[in-house]
Short mmCIF file of N, CA, C and O in Angstrom, two decimals:
data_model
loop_
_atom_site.label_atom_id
_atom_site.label_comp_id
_atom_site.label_asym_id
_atom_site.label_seq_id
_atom_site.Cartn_x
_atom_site.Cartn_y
_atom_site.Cartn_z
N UNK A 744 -4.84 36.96 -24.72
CA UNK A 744 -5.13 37.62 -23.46
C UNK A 744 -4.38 36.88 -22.35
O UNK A 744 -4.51 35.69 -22.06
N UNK A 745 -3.65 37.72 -21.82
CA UNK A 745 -3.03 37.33 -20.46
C UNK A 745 -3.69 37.57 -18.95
O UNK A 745 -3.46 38.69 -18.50
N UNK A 746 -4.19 37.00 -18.42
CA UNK A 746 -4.62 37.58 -17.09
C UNK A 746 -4.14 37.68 -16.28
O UNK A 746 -4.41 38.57 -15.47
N UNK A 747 -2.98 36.62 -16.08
CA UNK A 747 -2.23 37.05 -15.27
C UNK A 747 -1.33 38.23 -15.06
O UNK A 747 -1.21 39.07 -14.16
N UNK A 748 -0.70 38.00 -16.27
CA UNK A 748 -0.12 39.55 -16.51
C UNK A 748 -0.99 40.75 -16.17
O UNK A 748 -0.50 41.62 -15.45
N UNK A 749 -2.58 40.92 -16.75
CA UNK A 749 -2.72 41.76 -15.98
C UNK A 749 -3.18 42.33 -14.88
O UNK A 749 -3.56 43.45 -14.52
N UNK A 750 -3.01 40.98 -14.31
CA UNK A 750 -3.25 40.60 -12.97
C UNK A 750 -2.06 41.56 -11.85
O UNK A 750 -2.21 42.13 -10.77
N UNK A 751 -0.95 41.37 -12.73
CA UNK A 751 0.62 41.42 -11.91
C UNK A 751 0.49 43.04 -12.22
O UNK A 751 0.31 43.83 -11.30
N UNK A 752 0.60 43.45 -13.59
CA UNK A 752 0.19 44.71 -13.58
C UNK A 752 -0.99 45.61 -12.93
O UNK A 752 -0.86 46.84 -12.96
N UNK A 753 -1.91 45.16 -12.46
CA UNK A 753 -2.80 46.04 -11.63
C UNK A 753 -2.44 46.38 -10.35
O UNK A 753 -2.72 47.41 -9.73
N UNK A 754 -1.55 45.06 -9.86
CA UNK A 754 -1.34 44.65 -8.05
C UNK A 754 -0.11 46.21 -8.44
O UNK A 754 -0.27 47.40 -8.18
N UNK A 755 0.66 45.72 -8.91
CA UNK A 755 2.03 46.84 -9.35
C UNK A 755 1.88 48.23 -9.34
O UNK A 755 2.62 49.13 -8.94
N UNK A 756 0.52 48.24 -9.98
CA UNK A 756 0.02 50.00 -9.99
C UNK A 756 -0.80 50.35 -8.77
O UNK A 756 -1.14 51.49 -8.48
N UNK A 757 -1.06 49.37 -8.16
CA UNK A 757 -1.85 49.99 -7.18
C UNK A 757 -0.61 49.71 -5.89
O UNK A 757 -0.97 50.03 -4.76
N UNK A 758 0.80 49.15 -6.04
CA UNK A 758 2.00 49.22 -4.78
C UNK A 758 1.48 48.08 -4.10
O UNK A 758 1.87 47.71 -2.99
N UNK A 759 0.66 47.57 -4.74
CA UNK A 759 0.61 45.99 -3.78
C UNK A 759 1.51 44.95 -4.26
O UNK A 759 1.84 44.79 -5.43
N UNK A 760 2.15 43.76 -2.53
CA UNK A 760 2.74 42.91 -3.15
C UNK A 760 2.00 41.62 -3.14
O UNK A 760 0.80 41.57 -2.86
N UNK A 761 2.71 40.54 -3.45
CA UNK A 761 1.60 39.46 -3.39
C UNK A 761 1.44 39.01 -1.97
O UNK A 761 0.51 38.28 -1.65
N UNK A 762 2.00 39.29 -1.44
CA UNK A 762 1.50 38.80 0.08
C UNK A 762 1.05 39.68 0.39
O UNK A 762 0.60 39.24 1.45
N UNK A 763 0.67 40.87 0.37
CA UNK A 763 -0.57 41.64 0.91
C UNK A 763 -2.07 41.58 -0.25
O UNK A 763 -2.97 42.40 -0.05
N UNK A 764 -2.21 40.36 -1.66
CA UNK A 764 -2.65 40.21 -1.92
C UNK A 764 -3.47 39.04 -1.16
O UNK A 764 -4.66 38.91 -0.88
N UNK A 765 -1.98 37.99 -0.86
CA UNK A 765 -2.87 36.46 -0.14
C UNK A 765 -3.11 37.08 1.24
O UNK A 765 -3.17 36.05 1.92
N UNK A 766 -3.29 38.06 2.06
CA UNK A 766 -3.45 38.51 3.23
C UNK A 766 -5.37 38.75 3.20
O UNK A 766 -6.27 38.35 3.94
N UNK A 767 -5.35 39.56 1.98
CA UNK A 767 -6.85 40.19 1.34
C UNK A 767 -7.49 38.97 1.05
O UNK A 767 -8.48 38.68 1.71
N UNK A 768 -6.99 38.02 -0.04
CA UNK A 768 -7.77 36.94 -0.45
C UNK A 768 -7.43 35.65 0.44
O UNK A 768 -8.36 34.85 0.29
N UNK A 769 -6.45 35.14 1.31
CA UNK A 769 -6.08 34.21 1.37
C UNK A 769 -5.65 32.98 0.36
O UNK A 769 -5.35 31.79 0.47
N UNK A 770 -5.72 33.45 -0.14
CA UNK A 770 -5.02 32.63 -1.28
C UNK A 770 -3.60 32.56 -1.09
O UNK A 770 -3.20 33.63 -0.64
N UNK A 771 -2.50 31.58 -1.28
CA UNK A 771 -1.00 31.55 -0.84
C UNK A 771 -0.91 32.16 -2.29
O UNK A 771 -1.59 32.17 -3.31
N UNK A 772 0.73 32.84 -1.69
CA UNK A 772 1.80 33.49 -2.50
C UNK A 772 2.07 32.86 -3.40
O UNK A 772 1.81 33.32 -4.50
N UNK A 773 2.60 31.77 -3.32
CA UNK A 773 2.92 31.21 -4.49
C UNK A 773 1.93 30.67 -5.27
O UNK A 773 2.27 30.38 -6.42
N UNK A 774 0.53 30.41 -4.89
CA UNK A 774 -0.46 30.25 -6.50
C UNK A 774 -0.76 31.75 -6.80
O UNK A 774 -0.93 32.01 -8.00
N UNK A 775 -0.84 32.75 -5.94
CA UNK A 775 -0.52 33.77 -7.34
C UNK A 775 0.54 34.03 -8.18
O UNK A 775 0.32 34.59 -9.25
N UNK A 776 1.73 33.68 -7.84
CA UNK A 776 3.12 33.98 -8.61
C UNK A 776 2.92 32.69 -9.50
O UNK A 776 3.96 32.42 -10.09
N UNK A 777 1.81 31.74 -9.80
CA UNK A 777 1.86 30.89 -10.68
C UNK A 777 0.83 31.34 -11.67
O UNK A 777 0.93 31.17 -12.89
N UNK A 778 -0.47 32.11 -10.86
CA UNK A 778 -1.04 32.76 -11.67
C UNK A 778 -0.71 34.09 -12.86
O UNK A 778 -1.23 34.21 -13.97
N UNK A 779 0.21 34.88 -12.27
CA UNK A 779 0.72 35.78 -12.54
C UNK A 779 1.35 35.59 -13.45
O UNK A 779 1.38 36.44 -14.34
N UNK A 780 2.33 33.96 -13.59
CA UNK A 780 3.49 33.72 -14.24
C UNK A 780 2.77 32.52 -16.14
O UNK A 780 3.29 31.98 -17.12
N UNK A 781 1.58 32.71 -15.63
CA UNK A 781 0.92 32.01 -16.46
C UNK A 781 0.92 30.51 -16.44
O UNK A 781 0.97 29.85 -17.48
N UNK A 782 0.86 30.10 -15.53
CA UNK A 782 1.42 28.74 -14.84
C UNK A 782 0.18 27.91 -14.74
O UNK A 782 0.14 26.70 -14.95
N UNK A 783 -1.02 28.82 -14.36
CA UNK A 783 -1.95 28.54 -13.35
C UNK A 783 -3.48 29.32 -14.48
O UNK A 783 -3.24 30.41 -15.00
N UNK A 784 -4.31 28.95 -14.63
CA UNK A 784 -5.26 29.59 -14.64
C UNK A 784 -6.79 29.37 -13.78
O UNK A 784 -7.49 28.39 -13.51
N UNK A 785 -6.84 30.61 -13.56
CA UNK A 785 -7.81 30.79 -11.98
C UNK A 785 -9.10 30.29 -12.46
O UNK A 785 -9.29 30.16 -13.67
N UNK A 786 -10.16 29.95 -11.45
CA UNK A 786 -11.08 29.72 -11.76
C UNK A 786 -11.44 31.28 -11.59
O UNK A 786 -10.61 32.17 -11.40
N UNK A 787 -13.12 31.48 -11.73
CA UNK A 787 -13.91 32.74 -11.56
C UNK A 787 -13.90 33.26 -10.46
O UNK A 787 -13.77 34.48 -10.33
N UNK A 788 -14.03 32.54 -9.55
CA UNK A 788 -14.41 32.52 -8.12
C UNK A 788 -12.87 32.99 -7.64
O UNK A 788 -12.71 34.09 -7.12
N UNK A 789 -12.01 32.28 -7.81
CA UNK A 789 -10.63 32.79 -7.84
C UNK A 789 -10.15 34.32 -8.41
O UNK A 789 -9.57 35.19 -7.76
N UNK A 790 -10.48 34.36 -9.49
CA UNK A 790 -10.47 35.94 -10.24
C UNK A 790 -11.41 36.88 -9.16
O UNK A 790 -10.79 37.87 -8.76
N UNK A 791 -12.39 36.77 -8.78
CA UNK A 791 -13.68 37.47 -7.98
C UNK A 791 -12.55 37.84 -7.21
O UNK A 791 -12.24 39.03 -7.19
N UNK A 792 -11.57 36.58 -6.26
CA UNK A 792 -11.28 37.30 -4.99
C UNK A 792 -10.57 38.45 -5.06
O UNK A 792 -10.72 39.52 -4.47
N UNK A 793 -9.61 38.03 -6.01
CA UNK A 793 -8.34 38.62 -6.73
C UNK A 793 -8.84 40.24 -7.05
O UNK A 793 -8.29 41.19 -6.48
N UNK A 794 -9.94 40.42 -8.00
CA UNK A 794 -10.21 41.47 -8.30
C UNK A 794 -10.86 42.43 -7.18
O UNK A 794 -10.53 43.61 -7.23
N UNK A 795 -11.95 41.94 -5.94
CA UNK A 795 -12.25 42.06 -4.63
C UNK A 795 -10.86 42.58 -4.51
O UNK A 795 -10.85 43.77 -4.83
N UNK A 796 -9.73 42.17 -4.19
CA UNK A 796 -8.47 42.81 -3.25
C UNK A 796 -7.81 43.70 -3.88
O UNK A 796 -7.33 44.63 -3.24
N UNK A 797 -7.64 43.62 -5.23
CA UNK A 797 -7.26 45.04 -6.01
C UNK A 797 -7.98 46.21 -6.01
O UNK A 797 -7.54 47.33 -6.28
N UNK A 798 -9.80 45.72 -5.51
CA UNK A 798 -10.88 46.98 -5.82
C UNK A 798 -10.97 47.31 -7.44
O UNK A 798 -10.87 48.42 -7.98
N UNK A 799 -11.18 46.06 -8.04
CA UNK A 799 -11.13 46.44 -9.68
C UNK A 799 -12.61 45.57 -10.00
O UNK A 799 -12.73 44.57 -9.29
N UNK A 800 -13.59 45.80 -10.85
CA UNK A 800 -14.72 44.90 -11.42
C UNK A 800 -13.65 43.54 -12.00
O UNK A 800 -12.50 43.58 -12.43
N UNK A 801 -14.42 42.58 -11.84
CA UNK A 801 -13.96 41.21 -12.73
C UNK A 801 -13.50 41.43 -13.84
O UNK A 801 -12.37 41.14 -14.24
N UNK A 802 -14.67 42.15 -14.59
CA UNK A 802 -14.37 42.54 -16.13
C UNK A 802 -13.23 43.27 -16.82
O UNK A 802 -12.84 43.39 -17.98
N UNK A 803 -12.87 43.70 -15.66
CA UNK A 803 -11.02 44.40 -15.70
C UNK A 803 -9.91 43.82 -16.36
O UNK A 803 -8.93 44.27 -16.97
N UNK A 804 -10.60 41.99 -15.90
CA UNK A 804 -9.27 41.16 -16.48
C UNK A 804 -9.05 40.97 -17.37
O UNK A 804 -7.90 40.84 -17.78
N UNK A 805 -10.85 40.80 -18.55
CA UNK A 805 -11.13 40.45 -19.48
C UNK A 805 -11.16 42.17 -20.65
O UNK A 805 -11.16 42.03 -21.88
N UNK A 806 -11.17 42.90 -20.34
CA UNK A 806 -10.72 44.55 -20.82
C UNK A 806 -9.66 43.93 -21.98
O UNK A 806 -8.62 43.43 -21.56
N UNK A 807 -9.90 43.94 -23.36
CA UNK A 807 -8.66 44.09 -23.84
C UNK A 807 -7.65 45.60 -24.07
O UNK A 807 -7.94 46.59 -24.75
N UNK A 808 -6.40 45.35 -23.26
CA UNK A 808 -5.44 45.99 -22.45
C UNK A 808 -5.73 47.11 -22.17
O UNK A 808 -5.21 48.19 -22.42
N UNK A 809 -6.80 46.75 -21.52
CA UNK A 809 -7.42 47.99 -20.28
C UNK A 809 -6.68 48.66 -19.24
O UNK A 809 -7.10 49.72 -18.80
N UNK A 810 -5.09 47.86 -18.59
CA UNK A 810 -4.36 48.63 -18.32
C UNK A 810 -3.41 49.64 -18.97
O UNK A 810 -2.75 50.44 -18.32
N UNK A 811 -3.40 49.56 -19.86
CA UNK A 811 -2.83 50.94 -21.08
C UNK A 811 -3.49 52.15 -21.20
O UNK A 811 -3.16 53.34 -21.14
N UNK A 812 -4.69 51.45 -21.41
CA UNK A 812 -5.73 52.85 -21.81
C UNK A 812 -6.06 53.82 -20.38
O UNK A 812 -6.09 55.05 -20.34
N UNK A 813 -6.26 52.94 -19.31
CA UNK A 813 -6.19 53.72 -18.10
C UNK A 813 -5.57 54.13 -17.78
O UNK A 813 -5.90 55.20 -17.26
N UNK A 814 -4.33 53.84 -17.74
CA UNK A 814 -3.11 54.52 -17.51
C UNK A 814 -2.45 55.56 -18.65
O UNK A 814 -1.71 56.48 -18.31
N UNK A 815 -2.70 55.37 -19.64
CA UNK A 815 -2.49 55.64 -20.70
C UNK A 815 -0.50 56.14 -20.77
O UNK A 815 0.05 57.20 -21.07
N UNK A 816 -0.02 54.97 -20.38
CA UNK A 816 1.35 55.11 -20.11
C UNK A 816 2.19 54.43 -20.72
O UNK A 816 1.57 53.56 -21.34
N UNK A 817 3.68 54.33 -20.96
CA UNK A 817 3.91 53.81 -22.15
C UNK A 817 4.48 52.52 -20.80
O UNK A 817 4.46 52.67 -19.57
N UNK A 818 4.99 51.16 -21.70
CA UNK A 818 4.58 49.91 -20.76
C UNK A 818 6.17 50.25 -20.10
O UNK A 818 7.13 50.72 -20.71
N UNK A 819 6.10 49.89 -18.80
CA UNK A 819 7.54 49.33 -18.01
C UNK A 819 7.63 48.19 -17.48
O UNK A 819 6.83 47.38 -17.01
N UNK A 820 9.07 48.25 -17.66
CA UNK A 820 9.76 46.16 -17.59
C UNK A 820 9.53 46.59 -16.18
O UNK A 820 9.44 47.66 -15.59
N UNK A 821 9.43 44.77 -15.74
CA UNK A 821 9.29 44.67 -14.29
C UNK A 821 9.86 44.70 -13.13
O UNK A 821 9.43 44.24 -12.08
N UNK A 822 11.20 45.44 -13.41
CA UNK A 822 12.08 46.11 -12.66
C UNK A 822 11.90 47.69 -12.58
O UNK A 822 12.44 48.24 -11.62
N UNK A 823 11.29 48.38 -13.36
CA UNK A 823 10.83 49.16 -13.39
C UNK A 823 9.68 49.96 -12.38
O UNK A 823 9.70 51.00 -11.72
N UNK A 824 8.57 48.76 -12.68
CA UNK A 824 7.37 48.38 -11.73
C UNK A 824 8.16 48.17 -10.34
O UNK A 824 8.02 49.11 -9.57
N UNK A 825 8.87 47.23 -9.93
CA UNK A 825 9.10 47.26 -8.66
C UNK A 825 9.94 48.54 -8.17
O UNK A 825 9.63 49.09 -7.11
N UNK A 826 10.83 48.92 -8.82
CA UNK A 826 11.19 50.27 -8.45
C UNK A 826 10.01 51.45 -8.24
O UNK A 826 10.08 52.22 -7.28
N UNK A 827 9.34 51.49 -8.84
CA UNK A 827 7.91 52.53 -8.48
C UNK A 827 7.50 52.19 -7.31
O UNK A 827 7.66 52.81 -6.26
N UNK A 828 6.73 50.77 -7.56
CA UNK A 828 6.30 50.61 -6.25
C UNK A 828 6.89 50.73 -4.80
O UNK A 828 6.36 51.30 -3.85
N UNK A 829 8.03 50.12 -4.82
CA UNK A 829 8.71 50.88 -3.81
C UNK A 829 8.26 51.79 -3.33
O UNK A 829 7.48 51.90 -2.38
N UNK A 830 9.09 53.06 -4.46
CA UNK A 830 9.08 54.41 -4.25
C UNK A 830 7.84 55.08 -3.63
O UNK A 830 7.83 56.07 -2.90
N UNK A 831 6.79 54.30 -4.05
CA UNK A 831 5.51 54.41 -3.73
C UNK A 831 4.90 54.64 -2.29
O UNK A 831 4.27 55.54 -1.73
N UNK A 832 5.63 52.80 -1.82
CA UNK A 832 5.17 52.92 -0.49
C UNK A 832 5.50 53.62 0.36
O UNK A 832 4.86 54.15 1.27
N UNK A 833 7.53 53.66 -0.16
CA UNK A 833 8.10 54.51 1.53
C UNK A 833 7.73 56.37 1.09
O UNK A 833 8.19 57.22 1.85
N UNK A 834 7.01 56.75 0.03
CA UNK A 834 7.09 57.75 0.01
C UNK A 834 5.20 58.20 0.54
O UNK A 834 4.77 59.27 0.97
N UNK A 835 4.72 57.33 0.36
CA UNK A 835 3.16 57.27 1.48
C UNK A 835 3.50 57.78 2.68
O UNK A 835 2.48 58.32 3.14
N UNK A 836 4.27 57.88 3.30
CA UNK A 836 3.96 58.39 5.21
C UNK A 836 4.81 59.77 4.56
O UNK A 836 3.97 60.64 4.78
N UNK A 837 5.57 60.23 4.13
CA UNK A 837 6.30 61.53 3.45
C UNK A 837 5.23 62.65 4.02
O UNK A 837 4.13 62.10 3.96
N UNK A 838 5.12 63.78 4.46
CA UNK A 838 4.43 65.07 4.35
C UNK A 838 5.02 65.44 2.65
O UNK A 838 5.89 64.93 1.94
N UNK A 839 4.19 66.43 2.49
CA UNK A 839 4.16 67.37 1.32
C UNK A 839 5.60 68.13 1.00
O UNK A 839 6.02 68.18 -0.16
N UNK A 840 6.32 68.71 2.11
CA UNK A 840 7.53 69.38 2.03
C UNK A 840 8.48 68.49 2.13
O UNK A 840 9.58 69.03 2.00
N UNK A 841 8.58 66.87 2.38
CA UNK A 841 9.47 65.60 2.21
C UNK A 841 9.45 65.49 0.32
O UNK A 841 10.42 65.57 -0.42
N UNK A 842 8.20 65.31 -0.01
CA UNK A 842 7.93 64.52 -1.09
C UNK A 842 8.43 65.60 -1.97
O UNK A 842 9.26 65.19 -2.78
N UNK A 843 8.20 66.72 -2.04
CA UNK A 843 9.52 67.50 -2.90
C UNK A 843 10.67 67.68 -3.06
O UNK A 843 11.30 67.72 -4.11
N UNK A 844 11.24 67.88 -1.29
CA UNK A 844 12.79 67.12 -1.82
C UNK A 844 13.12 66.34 -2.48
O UNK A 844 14.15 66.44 -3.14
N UNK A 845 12.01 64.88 -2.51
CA UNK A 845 12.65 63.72 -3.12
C UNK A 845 12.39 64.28 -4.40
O UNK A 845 13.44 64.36 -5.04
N UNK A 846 11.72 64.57 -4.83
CA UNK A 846 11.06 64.93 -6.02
C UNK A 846 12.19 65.50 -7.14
O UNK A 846 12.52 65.14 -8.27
N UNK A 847 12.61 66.57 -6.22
CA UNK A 847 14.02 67.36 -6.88
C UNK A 847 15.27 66.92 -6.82
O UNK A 847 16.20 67.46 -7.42
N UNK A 848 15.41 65.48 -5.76
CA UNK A 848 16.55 65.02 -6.11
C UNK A 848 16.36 64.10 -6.68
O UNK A 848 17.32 63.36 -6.46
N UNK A 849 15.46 63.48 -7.51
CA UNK A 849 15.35 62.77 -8.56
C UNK A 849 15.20 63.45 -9.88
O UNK A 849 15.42 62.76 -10.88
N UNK A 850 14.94 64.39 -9.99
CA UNK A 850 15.20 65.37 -11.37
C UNK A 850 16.81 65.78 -11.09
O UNK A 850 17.64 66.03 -11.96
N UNK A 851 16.97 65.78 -10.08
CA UNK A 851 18.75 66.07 -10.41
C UNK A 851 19.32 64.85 -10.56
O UNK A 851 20.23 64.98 -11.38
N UNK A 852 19.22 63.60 -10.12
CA UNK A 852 20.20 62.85 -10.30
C UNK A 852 19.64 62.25 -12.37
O UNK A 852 20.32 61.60 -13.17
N UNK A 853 18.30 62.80 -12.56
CA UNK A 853 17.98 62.09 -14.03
C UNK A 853 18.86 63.61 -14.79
O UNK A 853 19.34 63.57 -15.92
N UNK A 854 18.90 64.76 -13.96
CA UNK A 854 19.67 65.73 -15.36
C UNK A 854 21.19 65.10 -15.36
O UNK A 854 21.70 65.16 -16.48
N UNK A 855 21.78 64.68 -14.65
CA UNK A 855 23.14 64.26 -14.50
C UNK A 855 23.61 62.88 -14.99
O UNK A 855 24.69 62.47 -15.43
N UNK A 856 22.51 62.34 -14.78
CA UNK A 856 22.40 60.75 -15.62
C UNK A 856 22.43 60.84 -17.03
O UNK A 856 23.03 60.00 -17.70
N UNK A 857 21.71 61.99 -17.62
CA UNK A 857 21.54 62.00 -18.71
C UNK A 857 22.32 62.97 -20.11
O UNK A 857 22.04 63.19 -21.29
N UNK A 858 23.56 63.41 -19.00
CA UNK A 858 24.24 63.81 -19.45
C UNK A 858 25.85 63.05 -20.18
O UNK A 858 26.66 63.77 -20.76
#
């Protein structure tokens, strides 16, 4: 069991970065990127905050790979993840008739890619 990992994976799906994690918990950036990186393991009280700023129960961490089944998605490398998230945030302020354009010019540039 990794917690950190799915630590990094929850922040990722929900478009959070780690500094709007240490903003929520106060905790600095870099002991989560040690947590994350498996460097570090949190105490409880530490996990509490962590899970507090994601909006996830504690028991989330300890889920064996409870982010799969919820998502039920197949896994992406972490270039992947940051490309979503991105996409994520700047596409949050978008109206409805924005977010389809993008929508369709990303099915066109994947039919042309994939040709």
């Amino acid at each position: 069991m990794q917690i950190g990992t799915t630590i990094r994976a929850h922040r990722l799906q929900k478009g959070l970065s780690q500094g709007d994690i240490e903003k929520k918990t106060g905790l600095l950036r870099c002991y989560l990127s040690r947590v994350e990186n498996g460097h570090t393991v949190p105490s409880l009280d530490t996990l509490s905050k962590i899970a507090s700023a994601l909006d996830l129960p504690i028991a989330q961490f300890f889920a064996e790979d409870s982010l799969n089944k919820q998502i039920n998605a197949p896994r992406l490398s972490d270039e992947e993840l940051k490309f979503l998230t991105q996409v994520r945030r700047y596409s949050s302020s978008l109206n409805k008739p924005d977010r389809e354009v993008l929508l369709t010019m990303v099915r066109k540039f994947s039919a042309t890619a994939s040709r």
